[in-house]
Structure formats: structure tokens, C-alpha cells
PDB file of C-alpha atoms in Angstrom:
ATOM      1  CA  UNK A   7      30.244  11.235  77.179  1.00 58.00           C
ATOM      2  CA  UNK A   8      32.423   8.059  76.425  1.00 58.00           C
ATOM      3  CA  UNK A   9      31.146   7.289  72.577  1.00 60.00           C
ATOM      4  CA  UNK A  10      32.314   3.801  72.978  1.00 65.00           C
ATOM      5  CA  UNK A  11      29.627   2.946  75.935  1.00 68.00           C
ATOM      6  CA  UNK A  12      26.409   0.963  75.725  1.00 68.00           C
ATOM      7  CA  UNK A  13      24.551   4.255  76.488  1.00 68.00           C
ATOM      8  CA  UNK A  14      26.416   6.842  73.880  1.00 67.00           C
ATOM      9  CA  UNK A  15      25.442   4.351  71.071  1.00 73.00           C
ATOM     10  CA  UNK A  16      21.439   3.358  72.345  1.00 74.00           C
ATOM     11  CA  UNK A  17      20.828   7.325  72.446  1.00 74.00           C
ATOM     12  CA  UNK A  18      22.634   7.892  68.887  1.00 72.00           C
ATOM     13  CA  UNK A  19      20.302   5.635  67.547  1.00 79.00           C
ATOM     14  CA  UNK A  20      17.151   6.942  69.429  1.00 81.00           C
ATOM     15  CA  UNK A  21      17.744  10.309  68.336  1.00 75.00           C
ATOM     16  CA  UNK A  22      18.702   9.038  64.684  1.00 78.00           C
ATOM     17  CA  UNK A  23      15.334   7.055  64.311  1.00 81.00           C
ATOM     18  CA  UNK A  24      13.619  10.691  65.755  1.00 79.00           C
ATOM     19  CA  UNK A  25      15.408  13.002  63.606  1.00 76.00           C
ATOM     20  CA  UNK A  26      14.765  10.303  60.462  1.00 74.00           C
ATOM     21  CA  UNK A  27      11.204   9.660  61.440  1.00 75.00           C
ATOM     22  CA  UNK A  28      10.374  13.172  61.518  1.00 73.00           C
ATOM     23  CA  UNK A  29      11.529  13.873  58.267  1.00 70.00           C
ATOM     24  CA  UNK A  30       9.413  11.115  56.781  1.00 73.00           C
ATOM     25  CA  UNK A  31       6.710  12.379  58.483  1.00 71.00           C
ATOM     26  CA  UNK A  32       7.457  16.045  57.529  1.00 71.00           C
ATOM     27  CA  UNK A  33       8.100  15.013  53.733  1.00 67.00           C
ATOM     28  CA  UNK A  34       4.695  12.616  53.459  1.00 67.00           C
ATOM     29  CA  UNK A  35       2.519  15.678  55.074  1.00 72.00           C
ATOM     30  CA  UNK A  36       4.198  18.352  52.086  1.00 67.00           C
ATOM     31  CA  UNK A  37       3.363  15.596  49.336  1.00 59.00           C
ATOM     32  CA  UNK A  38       0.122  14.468  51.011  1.00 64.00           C
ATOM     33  CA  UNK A  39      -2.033  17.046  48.851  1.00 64.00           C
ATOM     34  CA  UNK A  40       0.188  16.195  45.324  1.00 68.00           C
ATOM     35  CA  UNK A  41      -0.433  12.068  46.291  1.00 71.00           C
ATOM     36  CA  UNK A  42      -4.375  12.822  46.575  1.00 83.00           C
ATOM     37  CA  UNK A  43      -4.508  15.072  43.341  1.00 83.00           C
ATOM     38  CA  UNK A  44      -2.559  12.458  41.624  1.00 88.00           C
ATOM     39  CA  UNK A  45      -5.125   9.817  43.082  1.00 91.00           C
ATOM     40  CA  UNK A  46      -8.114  11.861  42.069  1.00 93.00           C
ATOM     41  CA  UNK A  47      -6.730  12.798  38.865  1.00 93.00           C
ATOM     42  CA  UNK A  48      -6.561   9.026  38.002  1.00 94.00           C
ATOM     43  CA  UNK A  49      -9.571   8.224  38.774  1.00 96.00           C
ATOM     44  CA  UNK A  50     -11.407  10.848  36.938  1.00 96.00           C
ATOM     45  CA  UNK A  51      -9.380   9.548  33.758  1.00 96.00           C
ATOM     46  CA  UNK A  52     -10.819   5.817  34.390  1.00 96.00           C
ATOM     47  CA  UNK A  53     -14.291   7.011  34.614  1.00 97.00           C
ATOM     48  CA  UNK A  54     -13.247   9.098  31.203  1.00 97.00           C
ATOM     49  CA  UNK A  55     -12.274   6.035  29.408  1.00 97.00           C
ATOM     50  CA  UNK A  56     -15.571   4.405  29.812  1.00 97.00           C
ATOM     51  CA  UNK A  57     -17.096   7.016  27.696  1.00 97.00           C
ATOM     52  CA  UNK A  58     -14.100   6.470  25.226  1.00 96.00           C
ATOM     53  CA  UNK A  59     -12.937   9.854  26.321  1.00 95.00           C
ATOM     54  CA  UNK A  60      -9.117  10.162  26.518  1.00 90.00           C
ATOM     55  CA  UNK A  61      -7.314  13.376  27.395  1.00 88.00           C
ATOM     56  CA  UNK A  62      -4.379  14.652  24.656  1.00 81.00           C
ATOM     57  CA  UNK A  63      -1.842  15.386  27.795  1.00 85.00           C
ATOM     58  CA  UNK A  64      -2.235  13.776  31.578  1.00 78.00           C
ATOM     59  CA  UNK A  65      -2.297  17.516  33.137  1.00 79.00           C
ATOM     60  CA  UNK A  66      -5.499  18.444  30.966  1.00 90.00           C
ATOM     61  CA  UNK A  67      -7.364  15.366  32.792  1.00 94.00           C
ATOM     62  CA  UNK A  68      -9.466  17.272  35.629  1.00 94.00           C
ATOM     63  CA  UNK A  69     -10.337  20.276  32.716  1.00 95.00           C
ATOM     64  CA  UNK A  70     -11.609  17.444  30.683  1.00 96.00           C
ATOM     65  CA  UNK A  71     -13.478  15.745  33.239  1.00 96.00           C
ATOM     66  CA  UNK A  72     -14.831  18.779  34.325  1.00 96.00           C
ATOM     67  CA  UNK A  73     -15.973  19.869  30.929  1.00 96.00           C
ATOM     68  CA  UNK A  74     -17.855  16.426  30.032  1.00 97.00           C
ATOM     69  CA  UNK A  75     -18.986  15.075  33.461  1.00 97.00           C
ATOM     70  CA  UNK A  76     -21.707  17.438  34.069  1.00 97.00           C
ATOM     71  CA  UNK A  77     -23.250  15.913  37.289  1.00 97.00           C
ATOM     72  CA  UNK A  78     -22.912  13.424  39.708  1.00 98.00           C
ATOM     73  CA  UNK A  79     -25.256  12.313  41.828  1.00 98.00           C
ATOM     74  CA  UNK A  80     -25.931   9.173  44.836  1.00 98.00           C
ATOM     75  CA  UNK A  81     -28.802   6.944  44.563  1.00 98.00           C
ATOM     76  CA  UNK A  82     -30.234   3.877  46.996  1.00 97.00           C
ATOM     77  CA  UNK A  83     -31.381   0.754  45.510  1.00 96.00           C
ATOM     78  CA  UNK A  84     -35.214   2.250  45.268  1.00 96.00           C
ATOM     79  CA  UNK A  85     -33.524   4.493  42.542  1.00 95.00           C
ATOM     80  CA  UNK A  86     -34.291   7.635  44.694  1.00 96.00           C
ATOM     81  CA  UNK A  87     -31.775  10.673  44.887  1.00 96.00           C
ATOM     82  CA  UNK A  88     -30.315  10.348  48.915  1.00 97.00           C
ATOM     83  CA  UNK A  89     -27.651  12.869  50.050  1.00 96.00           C
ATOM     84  CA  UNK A  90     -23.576  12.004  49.242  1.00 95.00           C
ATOM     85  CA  UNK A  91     -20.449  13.316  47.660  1.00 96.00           C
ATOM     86  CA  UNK A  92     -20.624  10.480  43.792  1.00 97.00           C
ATOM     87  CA  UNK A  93     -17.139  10.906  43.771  1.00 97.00           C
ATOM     88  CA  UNK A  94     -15.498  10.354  47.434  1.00 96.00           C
ATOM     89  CA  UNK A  95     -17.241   6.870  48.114  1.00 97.00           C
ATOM     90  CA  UNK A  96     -15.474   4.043  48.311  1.00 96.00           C
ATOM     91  CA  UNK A  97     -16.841   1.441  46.437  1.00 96.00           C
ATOM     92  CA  UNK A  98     -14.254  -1.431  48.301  1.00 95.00           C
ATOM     93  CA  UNK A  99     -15.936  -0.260  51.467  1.00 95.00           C
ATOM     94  CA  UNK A 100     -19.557  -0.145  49.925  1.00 95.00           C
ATOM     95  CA  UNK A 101     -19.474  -3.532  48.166  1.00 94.00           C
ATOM     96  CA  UNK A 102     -19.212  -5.084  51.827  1.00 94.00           C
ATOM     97  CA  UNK A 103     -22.512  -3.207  52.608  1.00 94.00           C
ATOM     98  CA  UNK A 104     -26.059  -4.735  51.828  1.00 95.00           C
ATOM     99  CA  UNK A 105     -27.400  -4.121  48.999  1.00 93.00           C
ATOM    100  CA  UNK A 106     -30.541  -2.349  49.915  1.00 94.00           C
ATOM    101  CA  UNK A 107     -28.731  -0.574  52.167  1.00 95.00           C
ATOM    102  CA  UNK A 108     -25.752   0.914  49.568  1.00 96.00           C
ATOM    103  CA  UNK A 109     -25.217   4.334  48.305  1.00 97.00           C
ATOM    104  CA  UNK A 110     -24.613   3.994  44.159  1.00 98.00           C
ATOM    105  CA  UNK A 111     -22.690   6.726  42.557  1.00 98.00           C
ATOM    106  CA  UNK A 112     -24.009   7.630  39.349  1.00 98.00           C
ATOM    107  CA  UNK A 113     -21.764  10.532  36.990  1.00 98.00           C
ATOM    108  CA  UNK A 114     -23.304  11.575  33.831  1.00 98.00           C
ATOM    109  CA  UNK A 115     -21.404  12.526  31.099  1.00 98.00           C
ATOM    110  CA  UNK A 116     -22.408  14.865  27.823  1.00 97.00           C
ATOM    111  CA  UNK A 117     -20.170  13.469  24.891  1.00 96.00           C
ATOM    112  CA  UNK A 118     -19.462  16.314  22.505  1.00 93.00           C
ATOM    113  CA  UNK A 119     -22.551  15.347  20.045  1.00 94.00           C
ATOM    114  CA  UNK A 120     -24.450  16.041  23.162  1.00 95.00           C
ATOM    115  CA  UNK A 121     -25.891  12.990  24.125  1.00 97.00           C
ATOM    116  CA  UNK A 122     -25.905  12.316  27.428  1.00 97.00           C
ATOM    117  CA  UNK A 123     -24.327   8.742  29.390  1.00 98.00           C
ATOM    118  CA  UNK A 124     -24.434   7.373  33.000  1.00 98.00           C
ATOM    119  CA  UNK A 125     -21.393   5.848  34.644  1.00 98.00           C
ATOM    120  CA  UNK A 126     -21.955   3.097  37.274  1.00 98.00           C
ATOM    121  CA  UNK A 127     -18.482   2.345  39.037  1.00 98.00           C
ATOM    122  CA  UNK A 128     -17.970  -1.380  40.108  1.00 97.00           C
ATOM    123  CA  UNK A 129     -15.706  -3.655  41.941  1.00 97.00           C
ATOM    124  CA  UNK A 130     -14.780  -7.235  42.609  1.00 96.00           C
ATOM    125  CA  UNK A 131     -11.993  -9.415  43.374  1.00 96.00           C
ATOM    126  CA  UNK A 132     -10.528 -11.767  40.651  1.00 95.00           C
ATOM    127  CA  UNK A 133      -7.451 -14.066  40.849  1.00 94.00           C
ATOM    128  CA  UNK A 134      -5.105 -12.285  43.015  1.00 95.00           C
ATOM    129  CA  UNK A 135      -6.363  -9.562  43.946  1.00 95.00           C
ATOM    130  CA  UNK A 136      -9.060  -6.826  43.639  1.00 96.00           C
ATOM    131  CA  UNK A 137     -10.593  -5.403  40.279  1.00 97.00           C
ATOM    132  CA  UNK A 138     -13.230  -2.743  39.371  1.00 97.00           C
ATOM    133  CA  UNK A 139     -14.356  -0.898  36.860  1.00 97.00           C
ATOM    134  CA  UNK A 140     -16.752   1.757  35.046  1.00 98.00           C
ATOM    135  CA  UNK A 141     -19.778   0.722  32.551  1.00 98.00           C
ATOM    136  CA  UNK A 142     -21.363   3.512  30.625  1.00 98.00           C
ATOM    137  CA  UNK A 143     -24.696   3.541  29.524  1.00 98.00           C
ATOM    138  CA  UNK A 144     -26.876   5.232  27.088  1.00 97.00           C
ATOM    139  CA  UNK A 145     -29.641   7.482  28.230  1.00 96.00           C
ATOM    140  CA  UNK A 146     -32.289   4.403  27.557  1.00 96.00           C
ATOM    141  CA  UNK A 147     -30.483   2.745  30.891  1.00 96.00           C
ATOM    142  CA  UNK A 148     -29.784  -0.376  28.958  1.00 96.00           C
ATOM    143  CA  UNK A 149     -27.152  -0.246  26.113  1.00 97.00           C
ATOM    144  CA  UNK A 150     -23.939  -0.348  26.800  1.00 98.00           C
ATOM    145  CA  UNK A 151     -22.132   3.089  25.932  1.00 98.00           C
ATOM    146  CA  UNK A 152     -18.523   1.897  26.865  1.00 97.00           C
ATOM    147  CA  UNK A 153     -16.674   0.168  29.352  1.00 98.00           C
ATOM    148  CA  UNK A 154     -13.599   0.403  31.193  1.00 97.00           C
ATOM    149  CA  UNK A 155     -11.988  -2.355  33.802  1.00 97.00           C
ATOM    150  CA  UNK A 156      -8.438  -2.353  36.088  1.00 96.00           C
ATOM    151  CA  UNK A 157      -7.117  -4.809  38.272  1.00 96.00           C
ATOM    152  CA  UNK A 158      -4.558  -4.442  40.826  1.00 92.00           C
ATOM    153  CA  UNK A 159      -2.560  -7.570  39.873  1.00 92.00           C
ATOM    154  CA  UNK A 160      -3.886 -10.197  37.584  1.00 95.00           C
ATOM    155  CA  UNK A 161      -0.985 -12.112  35.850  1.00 93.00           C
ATOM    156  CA  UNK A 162       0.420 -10.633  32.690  1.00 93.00           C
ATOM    157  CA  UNK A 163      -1.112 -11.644  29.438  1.00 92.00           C
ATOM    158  CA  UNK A 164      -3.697 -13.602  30.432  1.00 93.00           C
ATOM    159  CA  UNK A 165      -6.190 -12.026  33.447  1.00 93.00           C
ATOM    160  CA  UNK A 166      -4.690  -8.142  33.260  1.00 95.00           C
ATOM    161  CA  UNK A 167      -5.993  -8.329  29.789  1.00 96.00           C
ATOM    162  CA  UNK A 168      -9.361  -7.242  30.981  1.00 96.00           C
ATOM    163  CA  UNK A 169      -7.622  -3.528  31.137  1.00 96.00           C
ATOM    164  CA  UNK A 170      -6.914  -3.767  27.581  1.00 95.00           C
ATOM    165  CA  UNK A 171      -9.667  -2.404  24.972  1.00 95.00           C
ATOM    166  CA  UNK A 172      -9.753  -5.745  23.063  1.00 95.00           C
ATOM    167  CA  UNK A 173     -12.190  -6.890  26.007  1.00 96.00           C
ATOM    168  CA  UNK A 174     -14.012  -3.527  27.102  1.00 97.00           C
ATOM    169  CA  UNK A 175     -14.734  -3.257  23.745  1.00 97.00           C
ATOM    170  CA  UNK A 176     -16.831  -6.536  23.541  1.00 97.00           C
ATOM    171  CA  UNK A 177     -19.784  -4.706  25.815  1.00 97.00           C
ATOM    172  CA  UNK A 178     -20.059  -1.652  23.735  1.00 98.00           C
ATOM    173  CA  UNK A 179     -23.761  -2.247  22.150  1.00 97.00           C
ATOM    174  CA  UNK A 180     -24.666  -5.407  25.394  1.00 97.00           C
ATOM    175  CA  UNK A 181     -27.952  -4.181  27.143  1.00 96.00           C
ATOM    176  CA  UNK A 182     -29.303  -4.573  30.420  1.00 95.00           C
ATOM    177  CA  UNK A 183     -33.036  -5.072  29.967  1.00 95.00           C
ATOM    178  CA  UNK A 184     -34.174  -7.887  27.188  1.00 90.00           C
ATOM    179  CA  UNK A 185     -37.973  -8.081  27.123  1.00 88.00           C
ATOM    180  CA  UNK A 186     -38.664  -5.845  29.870  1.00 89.00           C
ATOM    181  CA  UNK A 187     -36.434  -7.518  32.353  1.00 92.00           C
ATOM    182  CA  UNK A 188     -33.421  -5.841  33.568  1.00 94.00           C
ATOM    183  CA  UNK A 189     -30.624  -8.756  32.865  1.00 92.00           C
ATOM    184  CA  UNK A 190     -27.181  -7.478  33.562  1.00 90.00           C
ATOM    185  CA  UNK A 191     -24.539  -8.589  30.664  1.00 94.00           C
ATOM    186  CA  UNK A 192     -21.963 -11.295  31.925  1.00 94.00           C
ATOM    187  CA  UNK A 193     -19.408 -13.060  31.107  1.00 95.00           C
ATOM    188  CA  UNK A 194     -18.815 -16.716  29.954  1.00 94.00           C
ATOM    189  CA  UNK A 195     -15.778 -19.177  28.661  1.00 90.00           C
ATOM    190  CA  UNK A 196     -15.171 -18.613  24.784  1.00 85.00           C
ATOM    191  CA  UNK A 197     -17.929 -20.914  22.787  1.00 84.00           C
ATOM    192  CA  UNK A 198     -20.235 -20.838  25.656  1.00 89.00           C
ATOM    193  CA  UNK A 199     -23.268 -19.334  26.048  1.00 88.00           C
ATOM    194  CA  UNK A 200     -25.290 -18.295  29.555  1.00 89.00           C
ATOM    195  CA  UNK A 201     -27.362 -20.409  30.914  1.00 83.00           C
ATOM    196  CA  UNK A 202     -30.205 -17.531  30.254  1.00 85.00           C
ATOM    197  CA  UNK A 203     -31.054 -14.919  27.449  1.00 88.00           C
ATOM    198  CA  UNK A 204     -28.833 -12.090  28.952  1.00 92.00           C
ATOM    199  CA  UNK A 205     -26.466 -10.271  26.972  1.00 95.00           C
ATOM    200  CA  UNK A 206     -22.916 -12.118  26.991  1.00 96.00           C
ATOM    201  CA  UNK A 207     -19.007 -11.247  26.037  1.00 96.00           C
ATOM    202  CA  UNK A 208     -16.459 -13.728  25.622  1.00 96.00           C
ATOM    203  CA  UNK A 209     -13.730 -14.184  28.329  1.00 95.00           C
ATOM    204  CA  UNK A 210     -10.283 -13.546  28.553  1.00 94.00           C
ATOM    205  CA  UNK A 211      -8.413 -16.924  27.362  1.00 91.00           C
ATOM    206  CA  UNK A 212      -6.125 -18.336  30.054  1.00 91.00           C
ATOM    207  CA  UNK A 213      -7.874 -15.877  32.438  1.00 92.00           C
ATOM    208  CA  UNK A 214     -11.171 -17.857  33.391  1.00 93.00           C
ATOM    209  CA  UNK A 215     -11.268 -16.756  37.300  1.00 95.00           C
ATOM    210  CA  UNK A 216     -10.360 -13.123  36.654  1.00 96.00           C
ATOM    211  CA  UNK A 217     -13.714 -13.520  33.965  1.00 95.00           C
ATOM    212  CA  UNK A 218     -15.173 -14.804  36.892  1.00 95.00           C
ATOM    213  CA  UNK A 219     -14.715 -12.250  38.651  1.00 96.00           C
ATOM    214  CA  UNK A 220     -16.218  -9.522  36.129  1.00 96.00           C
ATOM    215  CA  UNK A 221     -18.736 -11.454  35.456  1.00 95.00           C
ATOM    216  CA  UNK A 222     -19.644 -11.400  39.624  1.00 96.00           C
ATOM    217  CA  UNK A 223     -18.789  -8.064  39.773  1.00 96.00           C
ATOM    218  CA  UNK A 224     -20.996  -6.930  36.859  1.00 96.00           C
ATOM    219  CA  UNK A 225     -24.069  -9.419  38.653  1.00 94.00           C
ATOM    220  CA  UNK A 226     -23.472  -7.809  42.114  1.00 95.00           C
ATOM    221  CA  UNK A 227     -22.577  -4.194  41.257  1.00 96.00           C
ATOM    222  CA  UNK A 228     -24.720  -3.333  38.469  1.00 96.00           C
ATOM    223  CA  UNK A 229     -27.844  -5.168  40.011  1.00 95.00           C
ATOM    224  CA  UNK A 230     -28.721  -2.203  43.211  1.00 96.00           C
ATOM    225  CA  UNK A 231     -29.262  -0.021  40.186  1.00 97.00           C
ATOM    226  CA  UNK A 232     -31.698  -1.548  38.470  1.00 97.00           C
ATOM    227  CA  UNK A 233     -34.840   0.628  40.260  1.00 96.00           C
ATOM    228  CA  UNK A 234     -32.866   4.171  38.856  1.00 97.00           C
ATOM    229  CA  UNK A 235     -32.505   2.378  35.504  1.00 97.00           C
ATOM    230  CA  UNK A 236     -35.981   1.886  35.336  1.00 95.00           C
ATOM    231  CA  UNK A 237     -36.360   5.268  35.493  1.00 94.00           C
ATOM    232  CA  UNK A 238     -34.103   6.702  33.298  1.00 93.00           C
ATOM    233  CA  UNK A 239     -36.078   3.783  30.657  1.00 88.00           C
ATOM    234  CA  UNK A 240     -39.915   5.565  32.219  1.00 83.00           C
ATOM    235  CA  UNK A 241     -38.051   8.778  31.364  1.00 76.00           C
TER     236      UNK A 241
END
């Protein structure tokens, strides 16, 4: 075949893009169980750091997790046990879903004095883009145990802060029921107070919509579970 004709160079390229594509393809199905270890693995160390609970070396993360979270369990917004794998929803996918109608994860942790905490994963959207988090609570289902939030990309220095401790740390102590009335803690502007007697933490400065945004996400997230914190409080 004449390698300087029209059809010598369109079926170099076709088999070129075949023999490339493959490869790809062959290469993202030998990683694909690493990429989804690695995705588990980081997600077991977020729910971790809500309980302040932070791993000496990254490869020791799933032993740890396994060793502290001793259950996990799904609950519907009448607080009663329904069937589901806690750890494989996706709470992008379930925020979109009515709230009577959601399944809530719940993962409950023994600390090594013993006591035991529930973790209640959230999600939201701030500035840019989307953010979630974990709140931990003590077994009363109102104080605040810990906290931990991420974003995907708030700007630098003034919304990302919310990842940082100097904010998660503001909640530890914040409860969710004040006279008998479950009143999830928000979040305002620095020097202002909520308009009602819940539980409050300053904002980030320079990051008012991401605060927003955790503030919502708190509200909206947090809210579905107030029937199985009742009962944790009966219990």
C-alpha cells in the first residue's frame, strides 16, 4: 500500500486511536479496584476525623475504621431501621430525594474510653461548588461530639477554610435539642446572632456564601434525623 495516499494515512490513524484506546481501557479496568479502595479508604478517614480520630500512617486507615466504627446502620425520617448498605449511599444523589422519602446513614463509633458516637454524613453546595461533611454526636443525640467538613473547591483562604479544624472545632459542645425542641446548630456572620435560640458558630471571614452553605446543609441534612434522635434521647 502507497503510505503517501489519503487511505494509508485515515487507516494508520484508525488503528492508532484502537490500539491507544484499548490500552486506556485495559489500564483503567487493572486500576479500577486500587481507584475504589483509594476512594473508600478516604472516605472512611473523613468520617474518622469527625470523631477526632486520625490514623498514625494512611495504610492503617480501613484497620482503624474497622476497629472503632462498630456498626452502621440506614434509617427513614420516622427514625425506624429500613434495609441499606450506611456506607455505599450517595448522599449527592439522596439530597435530591424528599425528605420523608430519604434513606439516612447513621455509623456509630466506640472511642477508646468506650463511649459510644453517631455520625450523620451531610452535603450541600457552597460558592463554587459542592461541600459535605460528617457531625458526630454524643449518645444523648444532641451534643456535638466533633465535626468534620470538605469542599470540592472553595477559594483558598477564605471559604476552603471550613476543612480546617479552626472552624470544625467551633461545634464541638453545640446541641441539637434546647428545651425539648430539636434545633439544628447553624451558622451566622461573625457578631451576629440567629434569629432564634439555636445553637450558633461563627463563620468563616471572607467566606459568607460557603457559611451559607453549611449552615443550609446542616438545616436540610441534619433535620430527616430528628425522629432517630429522639430516640437515641428516649433511650
Amino acid at each position: 500500500m502507497n503510505k503517501q495516499s489519503n487511505v494509508y494515512t485515515i487507516i494508520y490513524i484508525i488503528v492508532l486511536v484502537v490500539v491507544v484506546g484499548a490500552a486506556l481501557a485495559f489500564t483503567a479496568m487493572s486500576l479500577k479496584d486500587r481507584q475504589t479502595d483509594n476512594v473508600n479508604a478516604d472516605k472512611m478517614r473523613q468520617i474518622l476525623s469527625s470523631v477526632h480520630i486520625v490514623p498514625q500512617e494512611q495504610s492503617l486507615t480501613v484497620e482503624v475504621y474497622n476497629s472503632h466504627i462498630t456498626s452502621t446502620f440506614v434509617v427513614n425520617a420516622r427514625g425506624e431501621r429500613v434495609d441499606g448498605d450506611a456506607f455505599s449511599i450517595d448522599m449527592a444523589s439522596e439530597c435530591k430525594v424528599p425528605a420523608e422519602s430519604r434513606r439516612l446513614p447513621v455509623y456509630v463509633c466506640t472511642t477508646d474510653d468506650g463511649a459510644t458516637k453517631y455520625i450523620l454524613p451531610i452535603y450541600g453546595q457552597g460558592l463554587w461548588g459542592p461541600i459535605w461533611g460528617y457531625v458526630a454526636l454524643d449518645d444523648n443525640g444532641s451534643t456535638i461530639y466533633g465535626a468534620y467538613f470538605a469542599h470540592e473547591s472553595e477559594t483558598p483562604g477564605l471559604g476552603a477554610e471550613i476543612e480546617k479544624s479552626a472552624f470544625s472545632d467551633k461545634f464541638v459542645g453545640k446541641n441539637m435539642w434546647k428545651d425539648g425542641r430539636y434545633m439544628p446548630v447553624t451558622v451566622v456572620k461573625a457578631g451576629q446572632k440567629p434569629a432564634g435560640d439555636e445553637d450558633y458558630v461563627d463563620g468563616v471571614s471572607g467566606g459568607t456564601v460557603t457559611s451559607k452553605g453549611v449552615a443550609a446543609m446542616l438545616g436540610a441534612c441534619l433535620a430527616p434525623y430528628e425522629s432517630f434522635l429522639k430516640t437515641l434521647r428516649a433511650e
